[in-house]
């Protein structure tokens, strides 16, 4: 059983990140979840994350292969205010967590979220907030298991027509 280490992503990781994204989008879409699609996430999102120094990758210590990624940002959607989350309070907000489908069921999402909590503490933040599609059962399960409190669900219809029928659960955890 190999271990996982987390490190900041670089430009050199982008081809691998895009390949993982392609596989994850196909899997999510096959499950009827279209929160990721042809409009999101895009290479430009990952390039911005790398430039802003907030994109992390999970690396298999045995093979040195990148098999998951996540942006650990402070970017809170204004929609969080609709469920009582005051976005004027600075906090850590993970986005774009993906695990290569063939590497699932190893607890990677949970480990990555725990890592994000450590990053948040290092930043001096006392809160971490996340959101996911209400039908993304895997991520909703991870958030509940890690003690995140569900504040309600919002629409991100402003992102585009693809999102008009989707609802996203918003979670917060005090650190």
mmCIF file of C-alpha atoms in Angstrom:
data_model
loop_
_atom_site.group_PDB
_atom_site.id
_atom_site.type_symbol
_atom_site.label_atom_id
_atom_site.label_comp_id
_atom_site.label_asym_id
_atom_site.label_seq_id
_atom_site.Cartn_x
_atom_site.Cartn_y
_atom_site.Cartn_z
ATOM 1 C CA UNK A 1 0.000 0.000 0.000
ATOM 2 C CA UNK A 2 1.664 3.191 -1.177
ATOM 3 C CA UNK A 3 1.340 6.511 0.603
ATOM 4 C CA UNK A 4 0.162 9.905 -0.520
ATOM 5 C CA UNK A 5 1.970 13.208 -0.324
ATOM 6 C CA UNK A 6 0.571 16.611 -1.186
ATOM 7 C CA UNK A 7 2.503 19.318 -2.982
ATOM 8 C CA UNK A 8 1.824 22.550 -4.850
ATOM 9 C CA UNK A 9 0.981 22.014 -8.508
ATOM 10 C CA UNK A 10 3.141 23.492 -11.256
ATOM 11 C CA UNK A 11 2.600 24.231 -14.939
ATOM 12 C CA UNK A 12 4.203 20.845 -15.654
ATOM 13 C CA UNK A 13 1.299 19.130 -13.857
ATOM 14 C CA UNK A 14 -1.378 20.676 -16.093
ATOM 15 C CA UNK A 15 -1.499 17.893 -18.731
ATOM 16 C CA UNK A 16 -2.015 15.299 -15.990
ATOM 17 C CA UNK A 17 -4.606 17.491 -14.233
ATOM 18 C CA UNK A 18 -6.511 17.924 -17.503
ATOM 19 C CA UNK A 19 -6.431 14.155 -18.128
ATOM 20 C CA UNK A 20 -7.806 13.477 -14.628
ATOM 21 C CA UNK A 21 -10.465 16.150 -15.222
ATOM 22 C CA UNK A 22 -11.554 14.495 -18.476
ATOM 23 C CA UNK A 23 -11.995 11.117 -16.729
ATOM 24 C CA UNK A 24 -13.821 12.658 -13.757
ATOM 25 C CA UNK A 25 -16.175 14.686 -15.981
ATOM 26 C CA UNK A 26 -17.060 11.523 -17.928
ATOM 27 C CA UNK A 27 -17.744 9.611 -14.695
ATOM 28 C CA UNK A 28 -19.810 12.397 -13.097
ATOM 29 C CA UNK A 29 -21.825 12.943 -16.276
ATOM 30 C CA UNK A 30 -22.482 9.180 -16.582
ATOM 31 C CA UNK A 31 -23.902 9.340 -13.035
ATOM 32 C CA UNK A 32 -26.225 12.192 -14.062
ATOM 33 C CA UNK A 33 -24.132 14.867 -12.317
ATOM 34 C CA UNK A 34 -23.328 17.752 -14.657
ATOM 35 C CA UNK A 35 -21.716 20.158 -12.164
ATOM 36 C CA UNK A 36 -18.531 19.598 -14.187
ATOM 37 C CA UNK A 37 -19.009 19.806 -17.934
ATOM 38 C CA UNK A 38 -17.612 21.445 -21.091
ATOM 39 C CA UNK A 39 -17.707 24.882 -19.429
ATOM 40 C CA UNK A 40 -16.136 24.031 -16.061
ATOM 41 C CA UNK A 41 -13.483 23.391 -14.983
ATOM 42 C CA UNK A 42 -11.278 24.603 -17.826
ATOM 43 C CA UNK A 43 -7.528 24.714 -18.360
ATOM 44 C CA UNK A 44 -7.726 28.465 -17.686
ATOM 45 C CA UNK A 45 -9.121 27.720 -14.186
ATOM 46 C CA UNK A 46 -6.135 25.494 -13.406
ATOM 47 C CA UNK A 47 -3.621 27.943 -14.896
ATOM 48 C CA UNK A 48 -5.073 30.687 -12.682
ATOM 49 C CA UNK A 49 -4.863 28.350 -9.655
ATOM 50 C CA UNK A 50 -1.186 27.604 -10.394
ATOM 51 C CA UNK A 51 -0.438 31.315 -10.895
ATOM 52 C CA UNK A 52 -2.202 32.142 -7.614
ATOM 53 C CA UNK A 53 -0.225 29.359 -5.882
ATOM 54 C CA UNK A 54 -3.352 27.603 -4.581
ATOM 55 C CA UNK A 55 -3.497 24.375 -6.632
ATOM 56 C CA UNK A 56 -2.326 21.228 -4.878
ATOM 57 C CA UNK A 57 -1.833 17.702 -6.161
ATOM 58 C CA UNK A 58 -1.875 14.320 -4.453
ATOM 59 C CA UNK A 59 1.095 12.190 -5.472
ATOM 60 C CA UNK A 60 1.521 8.444 -5.014
ATOM 61 C CA UNK A 61 4.819 8.143 -3.120
ATOM 62 C CA UNK A 62 5.609 4.797 -4.748
ATOM 63 C CA UNK A 63 5.006 5.704 -8.401
ATOM 64 C CA UNK A 64 5.381 9.518 -8.106
ATOM 65 C CA UNK A 65 2.151 9.742 -10.120
ATOM 66 C CA UNK A 66 -0.297 12.628 -9.634
ATOM 67 C CA UNK A 67 -3.721 11.070 -9.066
ATOM 68 C CA UNK A 68 -5.797 13.875 -7.499
ATOM 69 C CA UNK A 69 -5.886 17.645 -7.201
ATOM 70 C CA UNK A 70 -7.643 20.457 -5.359
ATOM 71 C CA UNK A 71 -7.529 24.247 -5.291
ATOM 72 C CA UNK A 72 -7.314 25.538 -1.721
ATOM 73 C CA UNK A 73 -8.539 29.115 -2.087
ATOM 74 C CA UNK A 74 -10.230 31.898 -0.147
ATOM 75 C CA UNK A 75 -12.781 32.465 -2.948
ATOM 76 C CA UNK A 76 -16.307 32.360 -1.533
ATOM 77 C CA UNK A 77 -19.246 32.523 -3.935
ATOM 78 C CA UNK A 78 -21.554 35.398 -2.977
ATOM 79 C CA UNK A 79 -24.393 32.848 -3.047
ATOM 80 C CA UNK A 80 -23.111 31.553 0.329
ATOM 81 C CA UNK A 81 -24.742 34.627 1.898
ATOM 82 C CA UNK A 82 -28.169 33.192 0.896
ATOM 83 C CA UNK A 83 -27.778 30.356 3.433
ATOM 84 C CA UNK A 84 -26.446 32.531 6.244
ATOM 85 C CA UNK A 85 -22.715 32.206 5.581
ATOM 86 C CA UNK A 86 -21.249 35.707 5.918
ATOM 87 C CA UNK A 87 -18.775 35.980 3.040
ATOM 88 C CA UNK A 88 -17.140 39.048 4.603
ATOM 89 C CA UNK A 89 -15.481 36.629 7.063
ATOM 90 C CA UNK A 90 -12.230 35.405 5.533
ATOM 91 C CA UNK A 91 -11.897 31.645 5.429
ATOM 92 C CA UNK A 92 -10.430 28.811 3.399
ATOM 93 C CA UNK A 93 -12.562 27.496 0.536
ATOM 94 C CA UNK A 94 -11.468 24.338 -1.293
ATOM 95 C CA UNK A 95 -12.621 24.073 -4.912
ATOM 96 C CA UNK A 96 -12.203 21.612 -7.770
ATOM 97 C CA UNK A 97 -11.345 18.443 -5.823
ATOM 98 C CA UNK A 98 -10.911 15.514 -8.183
ATOM 99 C CA UNK A 99 -9.553 12.004 -7.790
ATOM 100 C CA UNK A 100 -8.616 9.815 -10.753
ATOM 101 C CA UNK A 101 -11.489 7.284 -11.024
ATOM 102 C CA UNK A 102 -9.080 4.326 -10.953
ATOM 103 C CA UNK A 103 -7.617 5.659 -7.682
ATOM 104 C CA UNK A 104 -10.928 5.990 -5.843
ATOM 105 C CA UNK A 105 -11.909 4.253 -2.612
ATOM 106 C CA UNK A 106 -8.543 4.945 -0.960
ATOM 107 C CA UNK A 107 -9.832 7.755 1.250
ATOM 108 C CA UNK A 108 -8.107 10.396 -0.895
ATOM 109 C CA UNK A 109 -10.912 12.978 -0.796
ATOM 110 C CA UNK A 110 -11.076 12.705 2.983
ATOM 111 C CA UNK A 111 -7.269 12.982 3.323
ATOM 112 C CA UNK A 112 -7.220 15.959 0.944
ATOM 113 C CA UNK A 113 -9.950 17.750 2.907
ATOM 114 C CA UNK A 114 -8.064 17.103 6.163
ATOM 115 C CA UNK A 115 -4.961 18.532 4.486
ATOM 116 C CA UNK A 116 -6.981 21.612 3.414
ATOM 117 C CA UNK A 117 -7.996 22.072 7.063
ATOM 118 C CA UNK A 118 -4.306 22.108 8.039
ATOM 119 C CA UNK A 119 -3.589 24.695 5.311
ATOM 120 C CA UNK A 120 -6.478 26.782 6.664
ATOM 121 C CA UNK A 121 -5.035 26.659 10.197
ATOM 122 C CA UNK A 122 -1.597 27.681 8.870
ATOM 123 C CA UNK A 123 -3.299 30.665 7.225
ATOM 124 C CA UNK A 124 -4.809 31.611 10.572
ATOM 125 C CA UNK A 125 -8.341 30.819 9.430
ATOM 126 C CA UNK A 126 -10.885 29.430 11.872
ATOM 127 C CA UNK A 127 -13.435 28.396 9.226
ATOM 128 C CA UNK A 128 -13.458 26.285 6.101
ATOM 129 C CA UNK A 129 -16.360 26.352 3.632
ATOM 130 C CA UNK A 130 -17.193 24.115 0.687
ATOM 131 C CA UNK A 131 -20.023 23.354 -1.685
ATOM 132 C CA UNK A 132 -21.018 20.481 -3.937
ATOM 133 C CA UNK A 133 -23.942 19.436 -6.085
ATOM 134 C CA UNK A 134 -26.760 18.032 -3.944
ATOM 135 C CA UNK A 135 -26.581 14.823 -6.029
ATOM 136 C CA UNK A 136 -22.805 14.414 -5.567
ATOM 137 C CA UNK A 137 -23.288 11.703 -2.959
ATOM 138 C CA UNK A 138 -19.575 10.922 -2.582
ATOM 139 C CA UNK A 139 -18.578 14.462 -1.646
ATOM 140 C CA UNK A 140 -21.637 15.090 0.500
ATOM 141 C CA UNK A 141 -20.720 11.917 2.420
ATOM 142 C CA UNK A 142 -17.095 13.057 2.852
ATOM 143 C CA UNK A 143 -18.163 16.459 4.195
ATOM 144 C CA UNK A 144 -20.623 14.945 6.676
ATOM 145 C CA UNK A 145 -18.097 12.323 7.797
ATOM 146 C CA UNK A 146 -15.525 15.059 8.499
ATOM 147 C CA UNK A 147 -17.973 17.050 10.629
ATOM 148 C CA UNK A 148 -18.985 19.789 8.201
ATOM 149 C CA UNK A 149 -22.288 21.486 8.995
ATOM 150 C CA UNK A 150 -24.796 21.791 6.155
ATOM 151 C CA UNK A 151 -26.156 25.335 5.947
ATOM 152 C CA UNK A 152 -28.521 24.819 3.000
ATOM 153 C CA UNK A 153 -28.401 24.768 -0.765
ATOM 154 C CA UNK A 154 -28.016 27.464 -3.384
ATOM 155 C CA UNK A 155 -28.181 27.899 -7.140
ATOM 156 C CA UNK A 156 -25.187 28.932 -9.205
ATOM 157 C CA UNK A 157 -27.406 29.739 -12.203
ATOM 158 C CA UNK A 158 -25.377 32.912 -12.726
ATOM 159 C CA UNK A 159 -22.522 30.654 -13.930
ATOM 160 C CA UNK A 160 -24.543 29.689 -16.995
ATOM 161 C CA UNK A 161 -27.606 27.944 -18.339
ATOM 162 C CA UNK A 162 -26.102 24.499 -17.580
ATOM 163 C CA UNK A 163 -26.461 25.303 -13.873
ATOM 164 C CA UNK A 164 -30.047 26.598 -13.850
ATOM 165 C CA UNK A 165 -31.541 23.300 -12.629
ATOM 166 C CA UNK A 166 -28.750 22.398 -10.178
ATOM 167 C CA UNK A 167 -28.634 22.997 -6.428
ATOM 168 C CA UNK A 168 -25.419 23.010 -4.402
ATOM 169 C CA UNK A 169 -25.125 22.129 -0.722
ATOM 170 C CA UNK A 170 -23.061 24.639 1.253
ATOM 171 C CA UNK A 171 -21.052 23.427 4.239
ATOM 172 C CA UNK A 172 -18.929 25.041 6.929
ATOM 173 C CA UNK A 173 -16.611 23.662 9.577
ATOM 174 C CA UNK A 174 -15.117 25.541 12.501
ATOM 175 C CA UNK A 175 -11.458 24.648 12.972
#
